[in-house]
Short mmCIF file of C-alpha atoms (C1' of nucleotides) in Angstrom, two decimals:
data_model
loop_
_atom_site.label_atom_id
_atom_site.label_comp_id
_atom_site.label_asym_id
_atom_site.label_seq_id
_atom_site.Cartn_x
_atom_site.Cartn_y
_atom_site.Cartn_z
CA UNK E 1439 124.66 94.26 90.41
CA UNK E 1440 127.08 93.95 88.89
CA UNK E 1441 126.68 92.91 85.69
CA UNK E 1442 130.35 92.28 85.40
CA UNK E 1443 129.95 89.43 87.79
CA UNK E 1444 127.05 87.43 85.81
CA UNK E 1445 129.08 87.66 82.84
CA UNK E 1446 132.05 86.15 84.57
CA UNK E 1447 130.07 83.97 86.40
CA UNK E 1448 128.21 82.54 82.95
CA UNK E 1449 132.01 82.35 81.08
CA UNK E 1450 133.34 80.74 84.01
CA UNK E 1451 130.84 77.65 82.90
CA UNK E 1452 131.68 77.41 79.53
CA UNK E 1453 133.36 79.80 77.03
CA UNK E 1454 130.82 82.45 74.70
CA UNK E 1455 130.27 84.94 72.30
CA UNK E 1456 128.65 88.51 73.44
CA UNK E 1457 125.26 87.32 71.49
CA UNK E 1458 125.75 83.93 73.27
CA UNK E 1459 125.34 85.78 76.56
CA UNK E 1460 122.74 87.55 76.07
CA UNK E 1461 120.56 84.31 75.06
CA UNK E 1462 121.49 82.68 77.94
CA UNK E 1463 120.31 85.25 80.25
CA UNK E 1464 116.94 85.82 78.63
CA UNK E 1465 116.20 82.31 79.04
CA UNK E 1466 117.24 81.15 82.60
CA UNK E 1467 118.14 84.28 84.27
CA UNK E 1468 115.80 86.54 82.89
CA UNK E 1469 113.74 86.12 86.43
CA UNK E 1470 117.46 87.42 88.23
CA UNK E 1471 118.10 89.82 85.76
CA UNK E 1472 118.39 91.40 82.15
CA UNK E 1473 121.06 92.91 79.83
CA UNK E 1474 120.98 95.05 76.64
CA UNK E 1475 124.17 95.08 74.76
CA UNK E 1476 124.85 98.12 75.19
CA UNK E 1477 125.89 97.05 78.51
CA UNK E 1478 126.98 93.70 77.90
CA UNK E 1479 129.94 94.50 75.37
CA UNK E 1480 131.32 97.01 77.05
CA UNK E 1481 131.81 94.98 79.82
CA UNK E 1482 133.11 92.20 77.98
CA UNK E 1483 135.50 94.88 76.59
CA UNK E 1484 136.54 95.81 80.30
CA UNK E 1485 137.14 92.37 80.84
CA UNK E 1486 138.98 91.84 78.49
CA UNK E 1487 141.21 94.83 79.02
CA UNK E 1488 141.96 93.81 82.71
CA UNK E 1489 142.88 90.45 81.79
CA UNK E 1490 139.45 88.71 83.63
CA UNK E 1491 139.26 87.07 79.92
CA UNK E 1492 140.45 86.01 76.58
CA UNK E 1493 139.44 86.78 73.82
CA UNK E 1494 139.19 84.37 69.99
CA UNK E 1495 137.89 85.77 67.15
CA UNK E 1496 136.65 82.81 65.07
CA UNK E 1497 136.46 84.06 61.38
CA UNK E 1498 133.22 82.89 59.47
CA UNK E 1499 132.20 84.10 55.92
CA UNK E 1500 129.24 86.51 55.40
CA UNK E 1501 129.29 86.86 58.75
CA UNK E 1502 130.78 89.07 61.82
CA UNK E 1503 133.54 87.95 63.49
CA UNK E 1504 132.58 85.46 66.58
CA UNK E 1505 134.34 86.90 69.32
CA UNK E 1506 134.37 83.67 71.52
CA UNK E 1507 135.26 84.58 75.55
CA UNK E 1508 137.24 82.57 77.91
CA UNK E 1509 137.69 83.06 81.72
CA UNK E 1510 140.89 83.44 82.77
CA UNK E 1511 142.77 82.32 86.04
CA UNK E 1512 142.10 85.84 87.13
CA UNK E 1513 139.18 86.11 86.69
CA UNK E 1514 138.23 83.22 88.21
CA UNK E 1515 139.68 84.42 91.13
CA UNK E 1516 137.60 87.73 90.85
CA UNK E 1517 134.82 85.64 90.83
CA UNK E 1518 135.18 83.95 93.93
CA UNK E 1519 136.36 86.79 95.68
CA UNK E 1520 133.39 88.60 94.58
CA UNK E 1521 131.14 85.15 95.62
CA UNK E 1522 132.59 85.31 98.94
CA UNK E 1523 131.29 89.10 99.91
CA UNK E 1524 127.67 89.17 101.42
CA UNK E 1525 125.03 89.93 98.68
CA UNK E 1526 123.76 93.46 98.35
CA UNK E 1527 120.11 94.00 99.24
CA UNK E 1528 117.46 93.39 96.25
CA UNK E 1529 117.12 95.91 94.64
CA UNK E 1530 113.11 96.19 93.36
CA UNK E 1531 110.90 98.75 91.84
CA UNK E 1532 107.85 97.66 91.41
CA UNK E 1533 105.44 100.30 89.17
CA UNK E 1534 102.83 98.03 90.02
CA UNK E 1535 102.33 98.61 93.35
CA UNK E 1536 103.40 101.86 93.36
CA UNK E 1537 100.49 102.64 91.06
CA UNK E 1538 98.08 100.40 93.78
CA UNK E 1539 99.52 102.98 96.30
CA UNK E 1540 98.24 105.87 94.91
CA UNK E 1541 94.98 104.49 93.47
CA UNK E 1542 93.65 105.96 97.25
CA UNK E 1543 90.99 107.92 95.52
CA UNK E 1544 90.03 105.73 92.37
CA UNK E 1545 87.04 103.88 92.22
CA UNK E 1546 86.79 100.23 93.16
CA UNK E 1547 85.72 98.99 90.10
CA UNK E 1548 89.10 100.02 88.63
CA UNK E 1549 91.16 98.93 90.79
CA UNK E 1550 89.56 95.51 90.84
CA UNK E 1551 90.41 95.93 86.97
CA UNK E 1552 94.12 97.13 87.28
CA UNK E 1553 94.01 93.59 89.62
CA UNK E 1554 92.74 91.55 87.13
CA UNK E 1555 95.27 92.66 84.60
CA UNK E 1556 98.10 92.15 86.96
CA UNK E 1557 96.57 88.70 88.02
CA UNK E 1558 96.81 87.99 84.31
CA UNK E 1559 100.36 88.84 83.88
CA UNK E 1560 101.81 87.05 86.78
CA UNK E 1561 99.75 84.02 85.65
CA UNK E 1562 101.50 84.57 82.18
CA UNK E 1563 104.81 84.66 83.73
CA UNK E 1564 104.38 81.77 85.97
CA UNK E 1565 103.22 79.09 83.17
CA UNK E 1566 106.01 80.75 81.28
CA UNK E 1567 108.46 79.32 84.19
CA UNK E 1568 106.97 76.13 84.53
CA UNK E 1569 107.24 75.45 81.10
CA UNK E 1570 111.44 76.63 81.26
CA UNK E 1571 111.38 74.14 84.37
CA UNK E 1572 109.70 71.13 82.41
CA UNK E 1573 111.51 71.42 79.02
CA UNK E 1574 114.72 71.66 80.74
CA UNK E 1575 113.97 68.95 83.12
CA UNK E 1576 116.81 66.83 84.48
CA UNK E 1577 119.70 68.25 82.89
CA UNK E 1578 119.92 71.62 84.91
CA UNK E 1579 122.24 72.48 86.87
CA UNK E 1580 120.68 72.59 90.54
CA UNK E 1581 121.57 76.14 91.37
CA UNK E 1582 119.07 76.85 88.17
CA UNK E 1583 116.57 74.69 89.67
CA UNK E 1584 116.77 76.72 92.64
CA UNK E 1585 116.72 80.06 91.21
CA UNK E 1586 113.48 78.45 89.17
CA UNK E 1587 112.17 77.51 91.89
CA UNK E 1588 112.14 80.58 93.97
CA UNK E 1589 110.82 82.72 91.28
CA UNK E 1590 107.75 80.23 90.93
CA UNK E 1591 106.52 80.17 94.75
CA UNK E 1592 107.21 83.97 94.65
CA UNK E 1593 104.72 84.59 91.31
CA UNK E 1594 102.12 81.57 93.42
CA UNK E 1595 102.57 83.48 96.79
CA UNK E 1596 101.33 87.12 94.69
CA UNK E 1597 98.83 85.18 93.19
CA UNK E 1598 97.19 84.37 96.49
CA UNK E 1599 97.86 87.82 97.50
CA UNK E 1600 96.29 89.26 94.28
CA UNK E 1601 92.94 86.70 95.05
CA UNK E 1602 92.51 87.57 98.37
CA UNK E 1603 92.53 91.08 98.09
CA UNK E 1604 90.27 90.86 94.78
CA UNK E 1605 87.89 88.82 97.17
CA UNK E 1606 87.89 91.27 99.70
CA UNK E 1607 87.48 94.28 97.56
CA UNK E 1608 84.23 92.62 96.07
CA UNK E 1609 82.73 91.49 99.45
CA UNK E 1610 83.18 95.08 100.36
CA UNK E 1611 81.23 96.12 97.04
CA UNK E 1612 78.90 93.40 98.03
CA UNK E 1613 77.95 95.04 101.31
CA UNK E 1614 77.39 98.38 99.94
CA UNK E 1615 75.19 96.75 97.34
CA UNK E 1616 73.58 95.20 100.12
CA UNK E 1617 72.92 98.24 102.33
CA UNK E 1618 71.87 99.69 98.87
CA UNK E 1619 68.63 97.66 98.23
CA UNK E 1620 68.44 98.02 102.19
CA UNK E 1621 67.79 102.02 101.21
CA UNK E 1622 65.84 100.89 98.34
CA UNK E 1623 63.21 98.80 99.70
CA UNK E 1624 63.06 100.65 102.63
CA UNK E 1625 62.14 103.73 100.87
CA UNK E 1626 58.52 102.98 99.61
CA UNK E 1627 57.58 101.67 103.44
CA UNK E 1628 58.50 104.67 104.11
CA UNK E 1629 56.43 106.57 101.63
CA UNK N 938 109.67 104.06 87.72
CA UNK N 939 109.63 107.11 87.54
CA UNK N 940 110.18 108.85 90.55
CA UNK N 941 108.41 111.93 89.62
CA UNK N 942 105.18 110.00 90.30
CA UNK N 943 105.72 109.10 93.75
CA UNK N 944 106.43 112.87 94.58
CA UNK N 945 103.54 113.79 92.52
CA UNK N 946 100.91 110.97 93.86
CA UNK N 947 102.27 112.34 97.80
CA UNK N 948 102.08 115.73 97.54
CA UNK N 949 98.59 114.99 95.94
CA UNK N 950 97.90 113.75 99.63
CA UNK N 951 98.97 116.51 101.59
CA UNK N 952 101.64 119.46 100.97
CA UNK N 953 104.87 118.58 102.21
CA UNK N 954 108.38 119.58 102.04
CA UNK N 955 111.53 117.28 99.93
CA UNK N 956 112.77 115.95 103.83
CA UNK N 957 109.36 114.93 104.74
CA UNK N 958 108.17 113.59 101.65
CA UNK N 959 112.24 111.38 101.97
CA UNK N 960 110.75 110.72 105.57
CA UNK N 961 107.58 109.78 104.38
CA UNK N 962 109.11 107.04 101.37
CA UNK N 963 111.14 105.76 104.13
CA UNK N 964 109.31 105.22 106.78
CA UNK N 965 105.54 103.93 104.87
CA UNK N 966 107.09 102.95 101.26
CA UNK N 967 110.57 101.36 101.57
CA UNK N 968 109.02 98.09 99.66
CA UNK N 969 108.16 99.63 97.25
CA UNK N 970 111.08 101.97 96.43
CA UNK N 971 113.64 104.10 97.76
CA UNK N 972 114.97 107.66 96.87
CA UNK N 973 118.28 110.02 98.01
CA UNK N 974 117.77 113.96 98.00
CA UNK N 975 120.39 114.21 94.90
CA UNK N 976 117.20 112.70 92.82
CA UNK N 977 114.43 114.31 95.05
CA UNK N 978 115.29 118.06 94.92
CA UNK N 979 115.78 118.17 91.32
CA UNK N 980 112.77 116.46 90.99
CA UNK N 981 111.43 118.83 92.71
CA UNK N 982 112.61 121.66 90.99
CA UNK N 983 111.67 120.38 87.71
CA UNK N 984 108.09 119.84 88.65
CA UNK N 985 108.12 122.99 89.99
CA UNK N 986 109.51 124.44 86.27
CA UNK N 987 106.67 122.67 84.48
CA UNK N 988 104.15 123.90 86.94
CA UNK N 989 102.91 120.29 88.28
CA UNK N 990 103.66 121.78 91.57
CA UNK N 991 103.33 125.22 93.71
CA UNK N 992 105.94 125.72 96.34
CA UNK N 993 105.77 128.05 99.26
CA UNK N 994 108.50 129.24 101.67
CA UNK N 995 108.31 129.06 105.57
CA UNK N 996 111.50 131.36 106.83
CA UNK N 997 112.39 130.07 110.49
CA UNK N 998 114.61 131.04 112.85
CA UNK N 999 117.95 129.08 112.93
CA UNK N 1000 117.08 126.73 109.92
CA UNK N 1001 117.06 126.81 106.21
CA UNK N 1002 113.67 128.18 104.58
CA UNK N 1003 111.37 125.59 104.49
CA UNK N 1004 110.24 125.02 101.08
CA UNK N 1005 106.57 123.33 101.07
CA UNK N 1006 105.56 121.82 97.89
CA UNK N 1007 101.57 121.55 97.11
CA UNK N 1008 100.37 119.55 93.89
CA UNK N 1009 98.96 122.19 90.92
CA UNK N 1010 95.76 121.12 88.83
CA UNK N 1011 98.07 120.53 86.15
CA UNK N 1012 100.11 118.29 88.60
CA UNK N 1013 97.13 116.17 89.84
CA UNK N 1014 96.18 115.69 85.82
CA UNK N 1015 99.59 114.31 84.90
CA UNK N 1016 99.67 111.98 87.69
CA UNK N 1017 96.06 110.97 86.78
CA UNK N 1018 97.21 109.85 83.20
CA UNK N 1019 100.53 108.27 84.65
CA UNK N 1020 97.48 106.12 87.31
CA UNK N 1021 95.76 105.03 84.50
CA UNK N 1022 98.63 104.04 81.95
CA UNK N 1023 99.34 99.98 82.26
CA UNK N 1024 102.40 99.67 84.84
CA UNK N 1025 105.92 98.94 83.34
CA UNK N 1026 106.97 95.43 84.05
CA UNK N 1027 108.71 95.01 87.57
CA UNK N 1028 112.37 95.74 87.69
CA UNK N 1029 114.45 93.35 90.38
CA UNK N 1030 118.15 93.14 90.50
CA UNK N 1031 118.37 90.37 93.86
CA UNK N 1032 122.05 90.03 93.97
CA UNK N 1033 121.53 87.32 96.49
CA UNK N 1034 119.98 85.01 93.65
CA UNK N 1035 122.85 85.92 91.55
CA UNK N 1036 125.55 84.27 94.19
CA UNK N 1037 123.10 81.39 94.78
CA UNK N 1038 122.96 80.73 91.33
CA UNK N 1039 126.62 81.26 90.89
CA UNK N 1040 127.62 78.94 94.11
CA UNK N 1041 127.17 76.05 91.29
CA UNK N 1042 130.52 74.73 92.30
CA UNK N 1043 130.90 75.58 95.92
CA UNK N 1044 130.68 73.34 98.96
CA UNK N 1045 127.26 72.60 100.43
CA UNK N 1046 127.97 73.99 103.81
CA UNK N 1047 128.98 77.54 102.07
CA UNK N 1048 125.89 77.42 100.43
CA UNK N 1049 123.90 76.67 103.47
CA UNK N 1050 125.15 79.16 105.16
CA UNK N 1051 124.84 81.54 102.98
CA UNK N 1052 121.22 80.63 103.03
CA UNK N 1053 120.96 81.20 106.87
CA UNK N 1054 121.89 84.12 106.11
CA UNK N 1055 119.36 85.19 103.92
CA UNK N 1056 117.02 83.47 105.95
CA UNK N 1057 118.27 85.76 108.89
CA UNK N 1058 117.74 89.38 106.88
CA UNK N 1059 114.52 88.22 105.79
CA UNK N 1060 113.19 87.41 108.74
CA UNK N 1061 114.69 90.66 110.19
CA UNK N 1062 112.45 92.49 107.41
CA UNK N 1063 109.54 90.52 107.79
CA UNK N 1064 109.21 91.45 111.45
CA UNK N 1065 110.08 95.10 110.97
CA UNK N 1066 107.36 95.21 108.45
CA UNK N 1067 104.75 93.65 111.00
CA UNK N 1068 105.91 95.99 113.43
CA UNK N 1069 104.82 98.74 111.06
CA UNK N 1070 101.79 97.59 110.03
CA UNK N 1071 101.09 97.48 114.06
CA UNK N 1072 102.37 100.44 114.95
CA UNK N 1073 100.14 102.39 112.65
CA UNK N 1074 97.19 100.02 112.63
CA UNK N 1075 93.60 101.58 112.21
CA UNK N 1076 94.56 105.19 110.78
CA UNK N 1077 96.43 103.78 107.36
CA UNK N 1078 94.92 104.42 104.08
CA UNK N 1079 93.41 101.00 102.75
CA UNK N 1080 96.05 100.95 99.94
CA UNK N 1081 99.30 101.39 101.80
CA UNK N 1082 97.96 98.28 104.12
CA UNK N 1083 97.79 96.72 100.71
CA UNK N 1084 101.11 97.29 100.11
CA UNK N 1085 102.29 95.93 103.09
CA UNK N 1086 100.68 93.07 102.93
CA UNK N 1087 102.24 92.27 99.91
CA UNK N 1088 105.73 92.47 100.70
CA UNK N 1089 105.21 90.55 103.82
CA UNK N 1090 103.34 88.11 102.48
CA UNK N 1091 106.32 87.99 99.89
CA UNK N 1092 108.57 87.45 102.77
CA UNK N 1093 106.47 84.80 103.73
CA UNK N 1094 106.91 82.47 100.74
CA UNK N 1095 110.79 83.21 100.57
CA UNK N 1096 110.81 82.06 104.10
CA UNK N 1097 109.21 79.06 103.03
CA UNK N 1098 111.37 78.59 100.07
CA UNK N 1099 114.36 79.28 102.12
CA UNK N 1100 113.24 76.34 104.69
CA UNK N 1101 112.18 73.77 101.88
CA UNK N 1102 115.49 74.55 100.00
CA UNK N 1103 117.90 74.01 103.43
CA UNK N 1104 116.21 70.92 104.41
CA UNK N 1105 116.88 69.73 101.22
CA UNK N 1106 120.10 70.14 100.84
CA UNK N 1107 120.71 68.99 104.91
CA UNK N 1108 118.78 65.43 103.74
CA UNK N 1109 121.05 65.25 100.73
CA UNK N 1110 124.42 65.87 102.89
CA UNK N 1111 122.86 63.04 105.44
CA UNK N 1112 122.58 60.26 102.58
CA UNK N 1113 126.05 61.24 101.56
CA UNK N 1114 127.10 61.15 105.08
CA UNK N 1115 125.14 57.21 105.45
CA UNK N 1116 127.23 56.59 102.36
CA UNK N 1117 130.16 57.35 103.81
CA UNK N 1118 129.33 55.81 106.77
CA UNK N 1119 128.42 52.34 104.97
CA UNK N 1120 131.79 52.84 103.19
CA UNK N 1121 133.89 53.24 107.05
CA UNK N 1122 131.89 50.36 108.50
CA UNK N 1123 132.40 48.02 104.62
CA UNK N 1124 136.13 48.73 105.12
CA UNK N 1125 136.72 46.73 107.93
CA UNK N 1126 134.68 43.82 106.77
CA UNK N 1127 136.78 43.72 103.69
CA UNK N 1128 140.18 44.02 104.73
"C1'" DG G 265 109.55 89.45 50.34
"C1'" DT G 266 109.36 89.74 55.14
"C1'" DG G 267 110.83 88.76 59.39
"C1'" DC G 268 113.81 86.18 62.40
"C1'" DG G 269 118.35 84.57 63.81
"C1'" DC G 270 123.02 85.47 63.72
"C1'" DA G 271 126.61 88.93 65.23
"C1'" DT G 272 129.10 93.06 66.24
"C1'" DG G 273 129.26 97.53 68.09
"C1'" DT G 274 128.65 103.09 69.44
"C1'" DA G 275 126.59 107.54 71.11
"C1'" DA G 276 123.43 110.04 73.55
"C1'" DG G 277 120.84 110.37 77.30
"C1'" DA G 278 117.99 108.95 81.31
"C1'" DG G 279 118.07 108.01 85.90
"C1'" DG G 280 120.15 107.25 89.87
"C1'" DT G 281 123.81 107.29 93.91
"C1'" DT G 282 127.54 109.11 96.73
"C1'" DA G 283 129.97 112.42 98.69
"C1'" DC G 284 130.31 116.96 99.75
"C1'" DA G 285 128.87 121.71 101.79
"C1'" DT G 286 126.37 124.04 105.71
"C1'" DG G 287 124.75 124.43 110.40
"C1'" DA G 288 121.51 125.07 114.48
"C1'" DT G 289 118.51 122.36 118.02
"C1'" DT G 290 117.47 118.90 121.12
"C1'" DA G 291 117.34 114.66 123.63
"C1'" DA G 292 120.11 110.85 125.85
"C1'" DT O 794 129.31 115.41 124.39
"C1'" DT O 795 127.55 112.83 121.02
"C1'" DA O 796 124.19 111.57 118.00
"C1'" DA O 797 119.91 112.36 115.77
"C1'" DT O 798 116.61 115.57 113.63
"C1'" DC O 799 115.75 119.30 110.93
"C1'" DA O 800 116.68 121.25 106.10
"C1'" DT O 801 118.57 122.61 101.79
"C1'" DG O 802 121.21 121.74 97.84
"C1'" DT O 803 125.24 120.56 93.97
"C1'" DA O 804 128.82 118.00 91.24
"C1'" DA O 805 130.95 114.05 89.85
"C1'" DC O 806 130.19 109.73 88.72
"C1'" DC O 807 128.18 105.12 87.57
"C1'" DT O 808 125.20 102.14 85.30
"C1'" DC O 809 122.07 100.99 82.13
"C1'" DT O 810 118.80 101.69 78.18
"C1'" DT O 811 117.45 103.24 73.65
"C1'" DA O 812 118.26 104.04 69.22
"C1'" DC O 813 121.21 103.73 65.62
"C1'" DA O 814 124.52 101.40 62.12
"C1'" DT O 815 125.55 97.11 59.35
"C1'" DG O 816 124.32 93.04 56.76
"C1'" DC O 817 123.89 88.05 55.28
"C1'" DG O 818 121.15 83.51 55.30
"C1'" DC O 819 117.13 81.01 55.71
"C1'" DA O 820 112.47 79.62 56.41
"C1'" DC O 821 107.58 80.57 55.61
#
DNA sequence: GTGCGCATGTAAGAGGTTACATGATTAA
DNA sequence: TTAATCATGTAACCTCTTACATGCGCAC
């Protein structure tokens, strides 16, 4: 993405620890992104070694070392450089609909099902959000609120999606149902 | 995601060879995912090992062998029990809301401009999108008009969001500007 | 006494891209 | 004549994840 750049971008706020990082992205960034620390310190390590930051260890007893970061001048300058370029294009794999795509030949029932779960999920994820946006209400930075925001009307605008298609999967079911009784009603007239 | 499923779940629709089914992903499934032959031939190859696939070679004049790949019983089983596993969760790197939520500190017009210029590609892929979903109207499997629909309607609501969000900003750079206005035409008064 | 939070890291491997190699046919 | 389409593939590389290793303090 890089991930190099979200680090710099989140030390270039306020000086962290590794661990510190990593927090901070699984609560408001986790809709832009995620990290494992197996990526994260490495980069921080790369960073380090090109002079992007600076490194403190603060000693504490029965405890690791906190290795406390620090944006440097350069690395600020990285940053902006880096700011400055035209964003790549998303990148987005969605299993979901993948899966939807080749359901072709699977009954309706269970795709209405695999729907239901997914409506479920996004639901999940969206109360999730709103509850981030509420309980850090005021005292977020606006880009946040932003970010926040665009994640919400994108989980709302599948939700609609997810309905409408439900709806029109069921009407379809209806029909047949319909046509159904048609055959069986018509059948002892015809007897 | 993984990618062996996509080659599995199209070749269970018709036999095809690696360029078409590359074709195929970009021309009716480039929403959903994209792929480059240095991870499509060895897929290939490797579901050809395991025997989820049969492949059969066309010699032709002039050209390489074409080698068509048909899904195996085995092949159509695995993807099955992939179909009916719950999807993995959704996996989005959007570099753009990265920058936007890293602008924190840069001028307003940057920003907005920067968000023209999403606004721009979106709309770009919005319409190419419709154009598809004209261009091949009637004769498209129910699920891949799904699929569209989807990403356009996701288009849609970043459109929206894109709108809301400049508007926004433009009414908060006008108050500042009335400010500054009220300041220019207090000066005079006060000297 | 069990699990969570704090706090660092490494090694192996999965999964993917890019660039390269090859080369004829056909339409603009 | 230039670019696109057809058609296969490999090797080097990048990025990221998973699983492992270590270990104390504190709350329930």
């Amino acid at each position: 993405m890089s991930h190099r750049y979200l680090v710099l971008g989140l030390l270039a706020e306020a000086p962290m620890t590794g661990y510190e990082i990593k927090k901070r992205i699984g609560k408001t960034l986790k809709s832009v992104t995620s990290v494992s620390y197996g990526t994260l310190y490495p980069i921080l390590h790369r960073l380090l070694d090109e002079g992007a930051v600076q490194m403190e260890e603060q000693v504490q007893a029965h405890r690791p070392v906190r290795k406390v970061y620090q944006i440097t001048e350069r690395g600020q300058q990285e940053l902006a450089e880096w700011l400055q370029q035209p964003p790549g294009a998303d990148q987005i794999r969605r299993e979901f609909l993948l899966k939807l795509y080749l359901a072709r030949d699977l009954p309706p029932d269970t795709i209405q099902q695999f729907l239901r779960q997914r409506r479920a999920a996004t639901l999940a994820h969206l109360n999730e959000l709103q509850q981030t946006q509420d309980s850090l209400n005021g005292n977020m930075p606006l880009t946040q609120h932003w970010v926040n925001d665009y994640t919400i009307a994108m989980c709302q605008a599948e939700l609609q999606w997810l309905n409408r298609l439900m709806a029109q999967i069921e009407a379809n079911l209806a029909e047949h149902n319909v046509i159904s009784e048609h055959l069986v009603s018509a059948t002892p007239a015809q007897r």
